[in-house]
Coordinates of C-alpha atoms in Angstrom, one line a residue:
X198 CA -1.3 39.3 -12.9
X199 CA -4.8 38.6 -13.3
X200 CA -5.2 38.7 -16.9
X201 CA -2.6 36.9 -17.7
X202 CA -3.6 35.0 -16.3
X203 CA -6.8 34.4 -18.5
X204 CA -5.5 36.0 -21.7
X205 CA -3.2 31.9 -20.5
X206 CA -6.6 30.3 -19.9
X207 CA -8.6 31.5 -23.3
X208 CA -6.0 29.1 -26.1
X209 CA -5.1 25.5 -24.8
X210 CA -2.0 24.7 -22.7
X211 CA 0.4 24.3 -25.5
X212 CA 4.5 25.2 -25.1
X213 CA 4.3 24.8 -21.0
X214 CA 2.2 24.6 -18.5
X215 CA 4.4 24.0 -16.0
X216 CA 6.5 26.8 -16.6
X217 CA 3.0 29.2 -16.2
X218 CA 2.0 27.1 -13.3
X219 CA 4.8 27.7 -12.1
X220 CA 4.3 31.7 -12.1
X221 CA 1.6 31.5 -9.8
X222 CA 2.0 31.8 -6.0
X223 CA -0.8 30.9 -4.2
X224 CA -1.0 33.7 -1.9
X225 CA -4.0 35.5 -0.7
X226 CA -4.6 37.6 -3.2
X227 CA -5.1 34.8 -5.5
X228 CA -8.6 34.0 -3.9
X229 CA -11.2 31.8 -5.7
X230 CA -10.4 30.3 -8.8
X231 CA -10.2 31.7 -12.1
X232 CA -13.0 31.0 -14.5
X233 CA -10.7 29.5 -17.5
X234 CA -9.7 26.9 -14.1
X235 CA -13.0 24.8 -14.8
X236 CA -12.7 25.4 -19.1
X237 CA -9.4 23.5 -18.6
X238 CA -8.5 20.1 -20.9
X239 CA -8.8 17.1 -18.2
X240 CA -4.9 16.2 -18.7
X241 CA -4.2 20.5 -18.1
X242 CA -6.1 20.0 -14.9
X243 CA -4.3 17.2 -13.8
X244 CA -1.2 18.6 -13.5
X245 CA -2.4 22.1 -11.8
X246 CA -4.0 19.7 -9.3
X247 CA 0.0 18.3 -9.0
X248 CA 1.3 22.3 -8.8
X249 CA -1.3 24.0 -6.0
X250 CA -1.3 19.6 -4.5
X251 CA 2.9 20.0 -4.2
X252 CA 2.6 24.0 -3.3
X253 CA -0.2 23.1 -0.5
X254 CA 2.3 19.9 0.7
X255 CA 5.7 22.5 1.6
X256 CA 3.7 25.5 2.6
X257 CA 2.0 22.6 5.5
X258 CA 5.3 21.4 5.2
X259 CA 6.6 24.9 6.7
X260 CA 3.6 25.7 8.6
X261 CA 2.6 28.9 6.5
X262 CA -1.0 27.4 7.2
X263 CA -2.9 30.3 5.6
X264 CA -1.1 30.0 2.1
X265 CA -1.9 26.0 2.5
X266 CA -5.6 27.1 4.1
X267 CA -5.8 29.2 0.6
X268 CA -3.5 26.1 -2.3
X269 CA -6.5 23.6 0.6
X270 CA -9.2 25.8 -1.2
X271 CA -7.9 25.8 -4.6
X272 CA -7.9 22.0 -4.8
X273 CA -11.2 21.8 -3.3
X274 CA -13.0 23.8 -6.2
X275 CA -11.0 21.3 -9.2
X276 CA -11.0 17.8 -7.4
X277 CA -13.8 16.1 -6.7
X278 CA -13.8 11.9 -5.0
X279 CA -16.5 10.9 -8.5
X280 CA -13.7 12.9 -11.3
X281 CA -10.8 11.6 -13.4
X282 CA -7.6 9.8 -11.9
X283 CA -6.3 12.8 -10.7
X284 CA -9.6 14.8 -9.5
X285 CA -9.8 11.5 -6.6
X286 CA -6.1 11.5 -5.8
X287 CA -6.7 14.9 -5.7
X288 CA -9.4 14.8 -3.3
X289 CA -7.6 12.4 -0.9
X290 CA -4.2 13.8 -0.6
X291 CA -6.5 17.9 -0.1
X292 CA -8.3 15.4 2.6
X293 CA -4.8 13.8 4.4
X294 CA -3.1 17.3 3.8
X295 CA -5.2 18.8 6.0
X296 CA -6.0 15.9 8.6
X297 CA -2.0 16.4 8.9
X298 CA -3.0 20.4 9.7
X299 CA -5.3 20.1 12.0
X300 CA -2.9 17.4 13.9
X301 CA -1.5 20.1 15.5
X302 CA -4.4 21.4 17.6
X303 CA -5.3 17.4 19.8
X304 CA -8.7 19.1 20.6
X305 CA -10.6 20.3 17.6
X306 CA -9.1 17.2 15.9
X307 CA -10.6 15.0 18.9
X308 CA -14.0 17.3 18.1
X309 CA -14.1 16.5 14.8
X310 CA -13.9 12.9 14.2
X311 CA -15.1 12.2 18.0
X312 CA -17.9 10.4 16.4
X313 CA -16.8 8.7 13.7
X314 CA -17.6 5.2 12.6
X315 CA -15.6 2.0 12.4
X316 CA -17.4 -1.0 12.5
X317 CA -15.1 -4.6 11.8
X318 CA -18.0 -5.5 8.6
X319 CA -17.4 -2.7 7.4
X320 CA -13.1 -3.0 7.6
X321 CA -13.6 -7.0 5.8
X322 CA -16.3 -4.9 3.4
X323 CA -13.6 -3.0 1.8
X324 CA -10.9 -5.4 1.8
X325 CA -13.2 -7.8 0.1
X326 CA -14.2 -5.3 -2.4
X327 CA -10.2 -4.8 -2.9
X328 CA -9.9 -8.0 -3.2
X329 CA -12.5 -8.5 -6.3
X330 CA -11.4 -5.5 -8.3
X331 CA -8.3 -5.3 -8.4
X332 CA -6.1 -8.9 -9.2
X333 CA -2.9 -7.9 -7.1
X334 CA -4.3 -10.3 -3.8
X335 CA -5.4 -13.2 -6.3
X336 CA -2.5 -13.1 -8.0
X337 CA -0.5 -13.0 -3.7
X338 CA -2.7 -15.5 -2.9
X339 CA -2.4 -17.7 -5.9
X340 CA 1.8 -16.8 -6.3
X341 CA 1.9 -18.2 -2.3
X342 CA -0.6 -21.9 -1.8
X343 CA 1.9 -23.0 -5.3
X344 CA 5.2 -22.5 -3.4
X345 CA 3.0 -23.8 0.4
X346 CA 2.6 -26.6 -1.7
X347 CA 5.8 -27.0 -3.5
X348 CA 7.2 -26.8 0.3
X349 CA 5.1 -29.4 1.7
X350 CA 5.1 -31.8 -1.7
X351 CA 5.0 -35.5 0.9
X352 CA 4.7 -33.2 4.1
X353 CA 1.6 -35.5 6.7
X354 CA 1.3 -32.6 9.4
X355 CA 1.1 -29.2 7.8
X356 CA 0.2 -26.1 10.1
X357 CA 0.0 -22.4 7.8
X358 CA 0.3 -19.2 10.5
X359 CA -0.7 -16.6 8.8
X360 CA -0.6 -13.1 9.9
X361 CA -3.6 -11.8 9.3
X362 CA -6.8 -13.8 9.0
X363 CA -9.0 -12.1 6.8
X364 CA -9.3 -13.3 4.0
X365 CA -10.6 -17.1 3.9
X366 CA -10.3 -16.5 0.1
X367 CA -7.1 -18.4 0.2
X368 CA -7.3 -21.1 2.4
X369 CA -10.1 -22.4 0.6
X370 CA -8.6 -22.4 -3.0
X371 CA -5.3 -23.6 0.0
X372 CA -7.0 -27.1 0.4
X373 CA -8.7 -27.9 -2.5
X374 CA -5.3 -28.2 -4.4
X375 CA -4.4 -30.2 -1.0
X376 CA -7.7 -32.8 -1.2
X377 CA -5.9 -33.9 -5.1
X378 CA -2.4 -34.5 -4.0
X379 CA -1.4 -37.8 -5.4
X380 CA -0.5 -39.2 -1.6
X381 CA -3.9 -37.8 0.2
X382 CA -4.3 -34.2 2.1
X383 CA -2.7 -33.8 4.7
X384 CA -3.3 -32.8 8.1
X385 CA -4.5 -29.3 8.1
X386 CA -4.0 -26.7 11.1
X387 CA -3.9 -23.1 10.4
X388 CA -3.1 -20.8 13.0
X389 CA -5.0 -16.9 12.3
X390 CA -3.6 -13.7 14.2
X391 CA -6.0 -10.6 13.8
X392 CA -7.1 -7.6 16.1
X393 CA -10.7 -8.5 15.8
X394 CA -12.1 -12.3 17.4
X395 CA -15.2 -11.2 14.5
X396 CA -12.8 -11.6 12.5
X397 CA -11.3 -15.0 12.8
X398 CA -14.6 -16.5 13.6
X399 CA -16.4 -16.0 10.7
X400 CA -12.8 -17.5 8.6
X401 CA -12.6 -20.7 10.6
X402 CA -16.4 -20.9 9.6
X403 CA -15.8 -20.7 6.1
X404 CA -12.7 -23.0 6.8
X405 CA -13.6 -25.5 8.4
X406 CA -17.1 -26.2 6.4
X407 CA -14.5 -26.8 3.8
X408 CA -12.3 -28.8 4.8
X409 CA -15.3 -31.2 6.1
X410 CA -17.0 -30.7 2.3
X411 CA -13.0 -32.0 1.4
X412 CA -12.7 -34.9 4.1
X413 CA -9.7 -32.4 4.8
X414 CA -7.8 -33.4 9.3
X415 CA -8.4 -29.2 9.7
X416 CA -7.6 -27.5 13.2
X417 CA -8.5 -23.1 13.6
X418 CA -5.8 -22.2 16.4
X419 CA -7.9 -17.7 17.1
X420 CA -5.0 -16.0 18.4
X421 CA -6.8 -12.2 19.3
X422 CA -4.2 -9.6 18.8
X423 CA -2.6 -7.1 17.5
X424 CA 0.5 -8.0 15.4
X425 CA 3.4 -6.1 17.4
X426 CA 1.8 -7.9 20.9
X427 CA 2.0 -11.6 19.1
X428 CA 3.2 -13.8 21.4
X429 CA 5.7 -16.6 19.4
X430 CA 4.9 -18.7 21.9
X431 CA 1.3 -18.9 21.3
X432 CA 1.6 -19.8 18.4
X433 CA 2.0 -24.0 19.6
X434 CA 4.1 -25.4 16.6
X435 CA 4.2 -28.5 17.8
X436 CA 6.6 -31.2 17.3
X437 CA 7.0 -33.2 13.8
X438 CA 4.8 -30.6 11.7
X439 CA 5.5 -29.0 8.0
X440 CA 5.9 -25.5 9.5
X441 CA 4.5 -22.0 7.0
X442 CA 3.8 -18.8 7.5
X443 CA 2.0 -16.0 5.5
X444 CA 2.6 -12.8 5.7
X445 CA 0.7 -10.4 3.2
X446 CA 0.5 -6.9 4.2
X447 CA 1.5 -6.6 7.8
X448 CA 5.5 -6.3 8.2
X449 CA 6.0 -2.6 7.6
X450 CA 3.4 -2.7 10.4
X451 CA 5.9 -3.8 13.4
X452 CA 8.1 -0.9 11.8
X453 CA 6.8 2.2 13.9
X454 CA 7.5 0.7 17.4
X455 CA 10.3 2.3 16.7
X456 CA 10.4 5.0 15.4
X457 CA 9.4 7.2 18.1
X458 CA 12.5 7.5 20.1
X459 CA 13.6 8.3 16.2
X460 CA 11.9 11.0 15.2
X461 CA 13.2 12.9 18.7
X462 CA 16.1 13.1 17.7
X463 CA 15.9 14.1 13.8
X464 CA 16.7 17.6 13.5
X465 CA 13.6 19.2 11.7
X466 CA 13.7 19.7 7.5
X467 CA 14.0 22.3 6.5
X468 CA 11.8 24.7 3.9
X469 CA 14.7 25.1 1.5
X470 CA 14.9 21.6 0.9
X471 CA 11.2 21.4 0.9
X472 CA 11.5 23.5 -1.5
X473 CA 14.0 21.8 -3.3
X474 CA 11.3 18.1 -3.8
X475 CA 8.7 20.9 -5.4
X476 CA 11.1 22.5 -8.0
X477 CA 12.4 19.0 -8.5
X478 CA 8.2 17.6 -9.5
X479 CA 7.9 21.2 -11.4
X480 CA 10.1 20.4 -13.4
X481 CA 9.4 17.1 -15.4
X482 CA 8.4 17.6 -19.2
X483 CA 5.8 18.1 -20.4
X484 CA 5.1 14.8 -22.1
X485 CA 6.3 13.1 -19.4
X486 CA 3.2 14.3 -17.6
X487 CA 1.0 14.2 -20.1
X488 CA 1.3 10.5 -19.5
X489 CA 1.7 10.5 -15.7
X490 CA -2.0 12.2 -16.5
X491 CA -3.0 10.4 -19.6
X492 CA -2.4 6.8 -18.2
X493 CA 0.7 5.5 -16.4
X494 CA 0.7 8.4 -13.6
X495 CA 4.6 7.6 -12.7
X496 CA 7.3 7.5 -15.3
X497 CA 7.5 11.3 -14.8
X498 CA 9.3 11.0 -10.8
X499 CA 12.8 9.1 -10.2
X500 CA 13.2 9.5 -6.6
X501 CA 16.8 11.0 -5.3
X502 CA 19.4 8.6 -4.3
X503 CA 18.4 8.7 -0.8
X504 CA 14.1 8.4 -1.2
X505 CA 15.4 4.9 -2.6
X506 CA 16.6 3.3 -0.2
X507 CA 16.0 6.1 2.9
X508 CA 14.1 5.2 6.1
X509 CA 14.0 7.2 9.4
X510 CA 15.3 2.6 10.6
X511 CA 18.3 1.2 9.4
X512 CA 18.2 -2.4 9.8
X513 CA 20.3 -2.3 13.3
X514 CA 17.7 -0.2 15.5
X515 CA 14.6 -1.8 14.4
X516 CA 14.7 -3.5 17.2
X517 CA 11.0 -5.0 17.3
X518 CA 11.0 -6.0 13.8
X519 CA 14.4 -7.8 14.5
X520 CA 13.4 -9.9 17.1
X521 CA 10.1 -10.3 15.7
X522 CA 11.5 -11.4 12.6
X523 CA 14.2 -14.1 15.2
X524 CA 11.3 -15.0 16.8
X525 CA 9.7 -16.3 13.1
X526 CA 13.3 -17.9 12.9
X527 CA 13.1 -19.7 16.0
X528 CA 10.3 -21.8 14.5
X529 CA 12.1 -23.8 11.7
X530 CA 9.5 -22.3 8.9
X531 CA 9.9 -25.3 6.0
X532 CA 8.7 -21.7 3.5
X533 CA 8.2 -18.0 4.9
X534 CA 6.2 -15.8 2.2
X535 CA 6.0 -12.2 2.1
X536 CA 3.6 -9.7 0.4
X537 CA 4.4 -6.5 1.1
X538 CA 3.8 -3.3 -0.7
X539 CA 6.5 -2.1 -3.5
X540 CA 7.1 1.4 -2.4
X541 CA 8.9 3.5 0.2
X542 CA 6.0 5.3 2.3
X543 CA 8.2 5.2 4.8
X544 CA 11.1 8.4 4.4
X545 CA 12.6 10.6 7.0
X546 CA 10.3 13.2 5.4
X547 CA 7.0 14.3 5.5
X548 CA 7.7 15.8 2.0
X549 CA 9.5 12.6 0.6
X550 CA 6.9 10.7 1.8
X551 CA 4.5 12.9 0.1
X552 CA 5.2 12.2 -3.6
X553 CA 6.2 9.1 -3.1
X554 CA 2.3 8.4 -1.6
X555 CA 1.3 9.7 -4.7
X556 CA 2.9 8.0 -7.5
X557 CA 2.0 4.6 -6.3
X558 CA -2.1 5.2 -5.1
X559 CA -1.9 7.5 -8.7
X560 CA -1.3 4.1 -10.4
X561 CA -3.6 2.2 -7.4
X562 CA -6.5 4.5 -8.7
X563 CA -5.3 4.3 -12.5
X564 CA -5.7 0.3 -12.5
X565 CA -9.5 1.4 -10.9
X566 CA -9.9 3.7 -13.3
X567 CA -9.5 1.1 -16.0
X568 CA -11.2 -1.3 -15.5
X569 CA -14.0 -0.2 -12.8
X570 CA -17.0 3.4 -14.2
X571 CA -16.5 6.3 -11.5
X572 CA -19.6 6.0 -10.3
X573 CA -18.9 2.6 -8.9
X574 CA -19.9 3.2 -5.0
X575 CA -17.6 0.2 -4.7
X576 CA -14.3 2.0 -7.0
X577 CA -15.6 4.5 -4.7
X578 CA -16.1 2.9 -1.0
X579 CA -12.4 0.7 -2.0
X580 CA -10.6 4.5 -2.7
X581 CA -12.0 6.1 0.6
X582 CA -12.3 3.5 3.0
X583 CA -8.6 1.8 1.5
X584 CA -6.6 3.7 -0.2
X585 CA -8.3 6.9 1.5
X586 CA -7.1 5.9 4.5
X587 CA -3.9 4.2 4.1
X588 CA -3.5 8.2 2.7
X589 CA -3.8 10.5 5.6
X590 CA -1.7 7.6 7.6
X591 CA 0.9 8.0 5.8
X592 CA 0.7 11.8 4.8
X593 CA -1.0 13.3 8.2
X594 CA 0.2 10.7 10.9
X595 CA 3.9 10.1 12.8
X596 CA 5.0 8.3 15.3
X597 CA 3.4 4.8 16.8
X598 CA 0.5 6.1 15.0
X599 CA 2.0 5.8 11.4
X600 CA 1.1 2.0 10.7
X601 CA 1.7 2.1 6.5
X602 CA 5.3 2.2 6.2
X603 CA 6.1 0.3 3.4
X604 CA 9.2 0.2 2.1
X605 CA 10.1 -1.3 -0.8
X606 CA 11.2 -5.2 -1.8
X607 CA 15.3 -4.2 -1.6
X608 CA 15.3 -3.7 1.9
X609 CA 13.5 -6.8 2.8
X610 CA 14.7 -8.7 1.4
X611 CA 18.4 -6.9 4.0
X612 CA 16.2 -7.7 7.0
X613 CA 15.4 -10.6 6.2
X614 CA 19.4 -11.6 4.7
X615 CA 19.9 -10.1 8.2
X616 CA 17.8 -12.3 10.4
X617 CA 18.9 -14.9 9.2
X618 CA 16.2 -16.3 6.2
X619 CA 18.3 -17.5 2.5
X620 CA 15.4 -16.5 -0.1
X621 CA 13.8 -19.7 -1.6
X622 CA 13.7 -18.9 -5.9
X623 CA 9.7 -19.1 -7.1
X624 CA 9.1 -22.1 -9.3
X625 CA 7.7 -21.3 -12.7
X626 CA 4.5 -22.4 -12.7
X627 CA 4.0 -20.2 -9.7
X628 CA 4.1 -17.4 -12.1
X629 CA 2.1 -19.6 -14.6
X630 CA -0.2 -19.7 -12.7
X631 CA 0.1 -16.0 -11.8
X632 CA -0.2 -15.0 -15.5
X633 CA -2.8 -16.9 -16.7
X634 CA -5.0 -15.5 -14.2
X635 CA -3.9 -12.2 -15.6
X636 CA -4.6 -13.0 -18.9
X637 CA -8.4 -13.8 -17.7
X638 CA -9.0 -10.8 -16.0
X639 CA -9.8 -9.1 -19.0
X640 CA -6.6 -6.2 -18.6
X641 CA -3.6 -5.0 -20.3
X642 CA -2.7 -2.6 -18.1
X643 CA -1.5 -5.4 -14.8
X644 CA 2.5 -7.6 -15.7
X645 CA 3.7 -9.9 -13.1
X646 CA 7.8 -9.9 -13.3
X647 CA 10.9 -12.0 -11.7
X648 CA 12.4 -9.2 -9.9
X649 CA 16.1 -10.8 -7.4
X650 CA 14.2 -14.2 -7.6
X651 CA 11.1 -12.3 -6.1
X652 CA 8.2 -11.6 -8.0
X653 CA 6.7 -8.0 -8.3
X654 CA 3.0 -7.4 -10.0
X655 CA 2.9 -4.1 -11.0
X656 CA 0.5 -1.8 -13.0
X657 CA 1.6 -0.5 -16.3
X658 CA 5.6 0.2 -15.5
X659 CA 5.2 0.2 -12.3
X660 CA 6.1 -2.4 -9.3
X661 CA 3.0 -2.3 -6.7
X662 CA 3.0 -5.2 -4.8
X663 CA 6.3 -8.2 -3.9
X664 CA 6.0 -11.6 -3.1
X665 CA 8.5 -12.7 -1.8
X666 CA 9.7 -16.9 -0.6
X667 CA 12.3 -18.0 2.5
X668 CA 12.7 -20.3 4.3
X669 CA 15.5 -20.6 7.7
X670 CA 19.1 -20.8 6.1
X671 CA 19.6 -23.8 8.7
X672 CA 17.8 -25.7 5.6
X673 CA 20.3 -25.2 3.4

């Protein structure tokens, strides 16, 4: 076997690298990588890393720790947090797989993480870096603000509830737009929700300064709490106010609250079903995987029919989400804007989530690869402290600990419709503004398109984020 491996590796892989990789089982006899591995071209190395990640994940799912350990060691020789896109992805997915294994020994896991520092300022910094390096949140803010402006035309008292008031840039832009209204600015009140008091204080300071500069009557109402613990009564919505609600990458976190009991009742996933996932991924043709690693990193994977829409939570059993949306509906918002990740990371099986996450985050890493240098510290911070932590949460965590439960637009449409909200079509002007912003960004890979009356923001042909607008159907 060793001689065959070296013979194959001495020339370029031209026939079918996946057939070759599938011959290589992760067994104790494989040991350290052969020298030819270091000579692989970027695309070939990427193919091999995909094979190793999926094989290792199957061993983790099956509880085969010895083989999983060998797989992680193999990956460590080829992956790198400052290498090409696939090397970087492999670094963070292997870390997530290792973390999942360690969670089986809570004492060991806690000891290894006991001195880990997580400062509020660091979290704010990394989200600001993501805001600057990628246009996704800027586009969401432009679209959201335009929808609010149009909904609030002629209103004299406007109240906005921000379910995660960590980024004042969105509301600074809205204040500036409101100050230019022909009828003059309204009295504006923003209620900001965040679990960190310092974040709300910074947001309040920035917005108050801007409102004073523009001479707009303004109040900021801070609410320090986690979204799942929010008491809707504390939002203090007053009679006569025109209400708007903004949720940017927040609603999915509420799905964790309903999962614990359902998870305990779910039957265990058999090893054979995990093997099917691996075989399905390895059957992708070479040219598609070449494109996948070169640019798109997504076209080759076609989710199984259940993975696109399945979730451990049916609409009828998401009690926390149902009650929360019902409470928001009871506030009679004139408009509600929802931005969410456009991927299914809330599937019922570990392997399903891993595959979906692999292709979703491959696109995000590829965005940065196309626009930011590999040596950029800002890029590495976003990849490690934001993407890497999200990947770890999706892959390594279960139950209420798993907060990153992203679901696709189709599921959010069903859920919000069930809660009594009706879709508000996005305005042509909002779409135009978003496309202008993308043109000014100077990168052809980003796209924005309409889908089911909502807008989806894409990298190449892969939808990554959705923005939808809603109102109580009683306004129809």
